[in-house]
Short mmCIF file of C-alpha atoms in Angstrom, two decimals:
data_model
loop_
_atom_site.label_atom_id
_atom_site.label_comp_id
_atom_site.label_asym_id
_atom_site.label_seq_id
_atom_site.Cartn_x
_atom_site.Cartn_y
_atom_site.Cartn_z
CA UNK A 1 272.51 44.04 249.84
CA UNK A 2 268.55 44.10 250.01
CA UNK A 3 268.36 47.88 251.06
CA UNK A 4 266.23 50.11 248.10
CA UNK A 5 265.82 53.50 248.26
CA UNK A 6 262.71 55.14 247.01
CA UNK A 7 260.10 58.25 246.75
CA UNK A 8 257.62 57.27 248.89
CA UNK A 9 254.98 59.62 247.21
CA UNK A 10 256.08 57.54 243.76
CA UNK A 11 255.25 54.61 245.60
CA UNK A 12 252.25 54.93 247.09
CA UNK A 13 250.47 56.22 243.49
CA UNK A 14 252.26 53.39 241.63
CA UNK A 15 250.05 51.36 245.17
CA UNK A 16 246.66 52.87 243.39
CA UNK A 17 246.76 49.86 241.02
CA UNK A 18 247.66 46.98 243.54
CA UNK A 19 245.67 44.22 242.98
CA UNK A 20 243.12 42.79 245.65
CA UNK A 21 242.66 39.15 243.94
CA UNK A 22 244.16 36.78 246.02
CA UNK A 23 244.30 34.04 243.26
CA UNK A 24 246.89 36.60 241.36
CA UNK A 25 249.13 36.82 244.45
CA UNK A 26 251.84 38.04 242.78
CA UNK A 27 249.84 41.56 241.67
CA UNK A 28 249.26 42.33 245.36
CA UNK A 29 252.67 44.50 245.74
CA UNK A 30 254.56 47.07 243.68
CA UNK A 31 257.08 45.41 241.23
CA UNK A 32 260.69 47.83 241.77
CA UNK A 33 262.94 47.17 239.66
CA UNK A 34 266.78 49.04 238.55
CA UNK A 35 266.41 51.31 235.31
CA UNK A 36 269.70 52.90 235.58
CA UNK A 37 270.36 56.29 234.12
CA UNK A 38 273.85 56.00 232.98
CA UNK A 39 275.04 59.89 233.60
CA UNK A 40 273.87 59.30 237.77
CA UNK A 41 273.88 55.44 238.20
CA UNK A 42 270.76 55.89 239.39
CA UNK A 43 266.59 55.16 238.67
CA UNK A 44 264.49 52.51 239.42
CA UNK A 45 261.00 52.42 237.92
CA UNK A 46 257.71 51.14 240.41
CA UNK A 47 255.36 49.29 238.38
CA UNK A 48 251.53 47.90 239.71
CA UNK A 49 248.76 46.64 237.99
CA UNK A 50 245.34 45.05 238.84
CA UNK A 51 244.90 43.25 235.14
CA UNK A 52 242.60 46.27 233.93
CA UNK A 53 245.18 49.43 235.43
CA UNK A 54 249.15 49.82 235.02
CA UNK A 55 251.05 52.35 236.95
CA UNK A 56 254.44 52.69 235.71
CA UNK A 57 255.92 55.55 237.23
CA UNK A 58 259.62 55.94 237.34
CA UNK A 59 262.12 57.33 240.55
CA UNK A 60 265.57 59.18 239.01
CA UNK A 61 266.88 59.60 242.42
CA UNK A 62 265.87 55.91 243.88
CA UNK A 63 268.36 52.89 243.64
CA UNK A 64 267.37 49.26 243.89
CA UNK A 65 269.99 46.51 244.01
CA UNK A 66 267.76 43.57 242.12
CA UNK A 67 263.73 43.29 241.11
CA UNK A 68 261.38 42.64 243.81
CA UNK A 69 257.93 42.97 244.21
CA UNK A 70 257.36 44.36 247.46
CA UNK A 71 254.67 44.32 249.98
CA UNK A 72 252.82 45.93 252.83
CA UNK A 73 249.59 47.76 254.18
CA UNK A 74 249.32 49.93 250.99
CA UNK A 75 246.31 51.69 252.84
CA UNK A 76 248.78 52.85 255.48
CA UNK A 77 247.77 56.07 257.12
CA UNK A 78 251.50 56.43 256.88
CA UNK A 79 252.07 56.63 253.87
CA UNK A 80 248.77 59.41 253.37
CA UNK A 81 250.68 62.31 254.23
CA UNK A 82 253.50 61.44 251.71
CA UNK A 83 253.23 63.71 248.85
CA UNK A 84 252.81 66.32 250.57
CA UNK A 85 256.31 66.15 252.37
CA UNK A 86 259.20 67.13 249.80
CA UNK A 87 262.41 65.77 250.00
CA UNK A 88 261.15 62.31 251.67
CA UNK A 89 262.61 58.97 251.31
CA UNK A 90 261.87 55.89 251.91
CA UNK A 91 264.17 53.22 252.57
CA UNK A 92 263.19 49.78 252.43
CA UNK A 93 265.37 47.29 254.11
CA UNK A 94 264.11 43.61 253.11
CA UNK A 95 266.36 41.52 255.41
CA UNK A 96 265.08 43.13 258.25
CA UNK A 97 261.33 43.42 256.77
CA UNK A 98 261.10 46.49 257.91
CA UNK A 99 261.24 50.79 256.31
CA UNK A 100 261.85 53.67 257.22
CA UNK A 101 260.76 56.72 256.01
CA UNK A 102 263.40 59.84 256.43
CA UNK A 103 263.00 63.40 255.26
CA UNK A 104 266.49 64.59 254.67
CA UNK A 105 265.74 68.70 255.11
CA UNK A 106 265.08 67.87 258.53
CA UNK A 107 267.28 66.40 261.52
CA UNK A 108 264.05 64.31 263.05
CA UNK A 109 264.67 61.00 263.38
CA UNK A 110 263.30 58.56 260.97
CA UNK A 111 260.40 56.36 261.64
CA UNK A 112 259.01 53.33 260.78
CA UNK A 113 256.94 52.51 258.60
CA UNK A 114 254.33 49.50 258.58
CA UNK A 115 256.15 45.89 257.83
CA UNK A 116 257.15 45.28 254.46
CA UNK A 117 258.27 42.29 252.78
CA UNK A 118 258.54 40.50 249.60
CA UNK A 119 256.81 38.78 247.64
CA UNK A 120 257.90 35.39 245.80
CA UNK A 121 256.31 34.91 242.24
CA UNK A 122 256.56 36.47 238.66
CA UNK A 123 255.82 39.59 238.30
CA UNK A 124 253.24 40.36 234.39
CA UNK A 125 255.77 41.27 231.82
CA UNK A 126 254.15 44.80 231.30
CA UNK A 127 256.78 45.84 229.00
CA UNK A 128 254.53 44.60 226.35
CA UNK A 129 251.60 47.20 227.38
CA UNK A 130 254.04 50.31 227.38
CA UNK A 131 254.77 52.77 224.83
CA UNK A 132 258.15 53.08 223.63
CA UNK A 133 260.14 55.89 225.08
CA UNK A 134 261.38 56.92 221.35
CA UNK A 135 259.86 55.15 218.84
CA UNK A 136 261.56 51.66 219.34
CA UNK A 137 261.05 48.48 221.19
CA UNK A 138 260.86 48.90 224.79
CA UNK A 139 263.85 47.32 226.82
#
Protein backbone atom coordinates (compact mmCIF):
# COMPACT_ATOMS: atom_id res chain seq x y z
CA UNK A 1 0.00 0.00 0.00
CA UNK A 2 1.71 3.41 -1.08
CA UNK A 3 -1.57 5.52 -0.63
CA UNK A 4 -0.98 8.53 2.35
CA UNK A 5 -3.46 10.64 3.39
CA UNK A 6 -2.73 14.16 4.39
CA UNK A 7 -3.79 18.00 5.17
CA UNK A 8 -2.86 19.60 2.30
CA UNK A 9 -2.69 23.09 4.06
CA UNK A 10 -0.06 21.10 6.61
CA UNK A 11 1.75 20.27 3.66
CA UNK A 12 2.21 22.99 1.73
CA UNK A 13 3.66 25.22 5.01
CA UNK A 14 5.84 22.24 6.04
CA UNK A 15 6.83 23.04 1.57
CA UNK A 16 8.02 26.73 2.92
CA UNK A 17 11.35 25.11 3.93
CA UNK A 18 12.02 22.82 0.80
CA UNK A 19 15.30 23.09 -0.22
CA UNK A 20 16.38 24.51 -3.76
CA UNK A 21 20.14 23.02 -3.71
CA UNK A 22 20.33 20.50 -6.12
CA UNK A 23 23.61 18.98 -4.65
CA UNK A 24 21.30 18.11 -1.36
CA UNK A 25 18.71 16.28 -3.50
CA UNK A 26 17.28 14.61 -0.90
CA UNK A 27 16.00 18.16 0.95
CA UNK A 28 14.03 19.02 -2.20
CA UNK A 29 10.62 17.23 -0.91
CA UNK A 30 8.70 16.96 2.36
CA UNK A 31 9.91 13.97 4.52
CA UNK A 32 6.15 12.14 5.82
CA UNK A 33 6.56 9.89 7.99
CA UNK A 34 3.86 7.59 10.61
CA UNK A 35 3.74 9.11 14.28
CA UNK A 36 0.88 7.13 15.43
CA UNK A 37 -1.36 8.33 18.18
CA UNK A 38 -2.23 5.21 19.92
CA UNK A 39 -6.04 6.21 21.12
CA UNK A 40 -6.92 6.86 16.89
CA UNK A 41 -4.16 4.85 15.05
CA UNK A 42 -3.60 7.74 13.41
CA UNK A 43 -0.79 10.93 12.78
CA UNK A 44 1.87 11.34 10.61
CA UNK A 45 4.22 14.29 11.07
CA UNK A 46 5.59 16.41 7.58
CA UNK A 47 9.01 17.48 8.13
CA UNK A 48 11.24 20.02 5.50
CA UNK A 49 14.25 21.75 5.90
CA UNK A 50 16.66 23.85 3.72
CA UNK A 51 19.90 23.32 6.24
CA UNK A 52 19.19 26.86 7.91
CA UNK A 53 14.92 26.28 8.39
CA UNK A 54 12.96 23.10 9.85
CA UNK A 55 9.28 22.77 9.53
CA UNK A 56 8.02 20.06 11.59
CA UNK A 57 4.47 20.27 11.66
CA UNK A 58 2.41 17.30 12.60
CA UNK A 59 -1.24 15.86 10.84
CA UNK A 60 -3.56 13.89 13.76
CA UNK A 61 -6.01 12.95 11.18
CA UNK A 62 -3.37 11.89 8.23
CA UNK A 63 -2.09 8.19 7.90
CA UNK A 64 1.04 7.15 6.07
CA UNK A 65 1.88 3.48 5.55
CA UNK A 66 6.01 3.89 5.59
CA UNK A 67 8.52 7.19 5.43
CA UNK A 68 8.90 8.84 2.20
CA UNK A 69 10.06 11.95 1.14
CA UNK A 70 7.79 13.14 -1.38
CA UNK A 71 7.94 15.39 -4.28
CA UNK A 72 6.28 17.78 -6.67
CA UNK A 73 5.77 21.48 -7.95
CA UNK A 74 5.65 22.87 -4.35
CA UNK A 75 4.86 26.34 -6.05
CA UNK A 76 1.65 24.80 -7.39
CA UNK A 77 -1.08 27.32 -7.88
CA UNK A 78 -2.97 24.32 -6.63
CA UNK A 79 -2.04 23.97 -3.73
CA UNK A 80 -2.42 28.24 -3.02
CA UNK A 81 -5.92 28.10 -2.23
CA UNK A 82 -5.41 25.26 0.37
CA UNK A 83 -5.75 26.69 3.71
CA UNK A 84 -8.33 28.39 3.06
CA UNK A 85 -10.61 25.30 2.23
CA UNK A 86 -11.55 23.36 5.59
CA UNK A 87 -12.07 19.90 5.66
CA UNK A 88 -9.59 19.17 2.56
CA UNK A 89 -7.54 16.19 1.96
CA UNK A 90 -5.11 15.22 0.09
CA UNK A 91 -4.42 11.86 -0.96
CA UNK A 92 -1.27 10.92 -2.37
CA UNK A 93 -1.11 7.75 -4.30
CA UNK A 94 2.74 6.92 -5.10
CA UNK A 95 2.27 3.90 -7.40
CA UNK A 96 0.36 5.80 -9.65
CA UNK A 97 2.53 9.17 -9.11
CA UNK A 98 -0.23 10.95 -9.02
CA UNK A 99 -2.88 13.08 -5.93
CA UNK A 100 -5.77 14.04 -5.51
CA UNK A 101 -7.06 16.57 -3.53
CA UNK A 102 -10.86 15.92 -2.09
CA UNK A 103 -12.88 18.12 0.21
CA UNK A 104 -15.14 15.76 2.02
CA UNK A 105 -18.14 18.54 3.00
CA UNK A 106 -18.73 18.64 -0.53
CA UNK A 107 -19.96 15.97 -3.23
CA UNK A 108 -17.55 17.63 -6.17
CA UNK A 109 -15.45 15.38 -7.56
CA UNK A 110 -11.87 15.31 -6.66
CA UNK A 111 -9.15 16.63 -8.79
CA UNK A 112 -5.80 16.26 -9.50
CA UNK A 113 -3.24 17.62 -8.36
CA UNK A 114 0.28 18.29 -10.10
CA UNK A 115 2.54 14.87 -10.36
CA UNK A 116 4.06 13.73 -7.34
CA UNK A 117 6.59 11.23 -6.70
CA UNK A 118 9.26 10.11 -4.47
CA UNK A 119 12.25 10.71 -3.78
CA UNK A 120 15.17 8.03 -3.15
CA UNK A 121 17.86 9.18 -0.54
CA UNK A 122 18.16 9.80 3.32
CA UNK A 123 16.26 12.06 4.64
CA UNK A 124 18.61 14.69 7.81
CA UNK A 125 17.90 13.03 11.06
CA UNK A 126 16.17 16.25 12.48
CA UNK A 127 15.20 14.57 15.55
CA UNK A 128 18.37 15.87 16.92
CA UNK A 129 17.26 19.71 16.28
CA UNK A 130 13.75 19.24 18.04
CA UNK A 131 12.68 19.91 21.42
CA UNK A 132 11.41 17.20 23.42
CA UNK A 133 7.70 16.94 23.67
CA UNK A 134 8.01 16.45 27.69
CA UNK A 135 11.19 16.86 28.90
CA UNK A 136 12.86 13.59 27.54
CA UNK A 137 14.70 12.35 24.56
CA UNK A 138 12.86 12.70 21.45
CA UNK A 139 11.78 9.31 19.76
Amino acid sequence: MTSFDLNPAYLAAAATCVSSEETRYYMKGVFVTPHTDPQTGKGVLMVATDGHRLAAIYDREGTAPRSAILSMDWKSKALKPVPRVAGCRLYVDLGAKQAKLVNPDYSDEPFAVDMISEIDGTFPDFWRVLPAQDGGESP
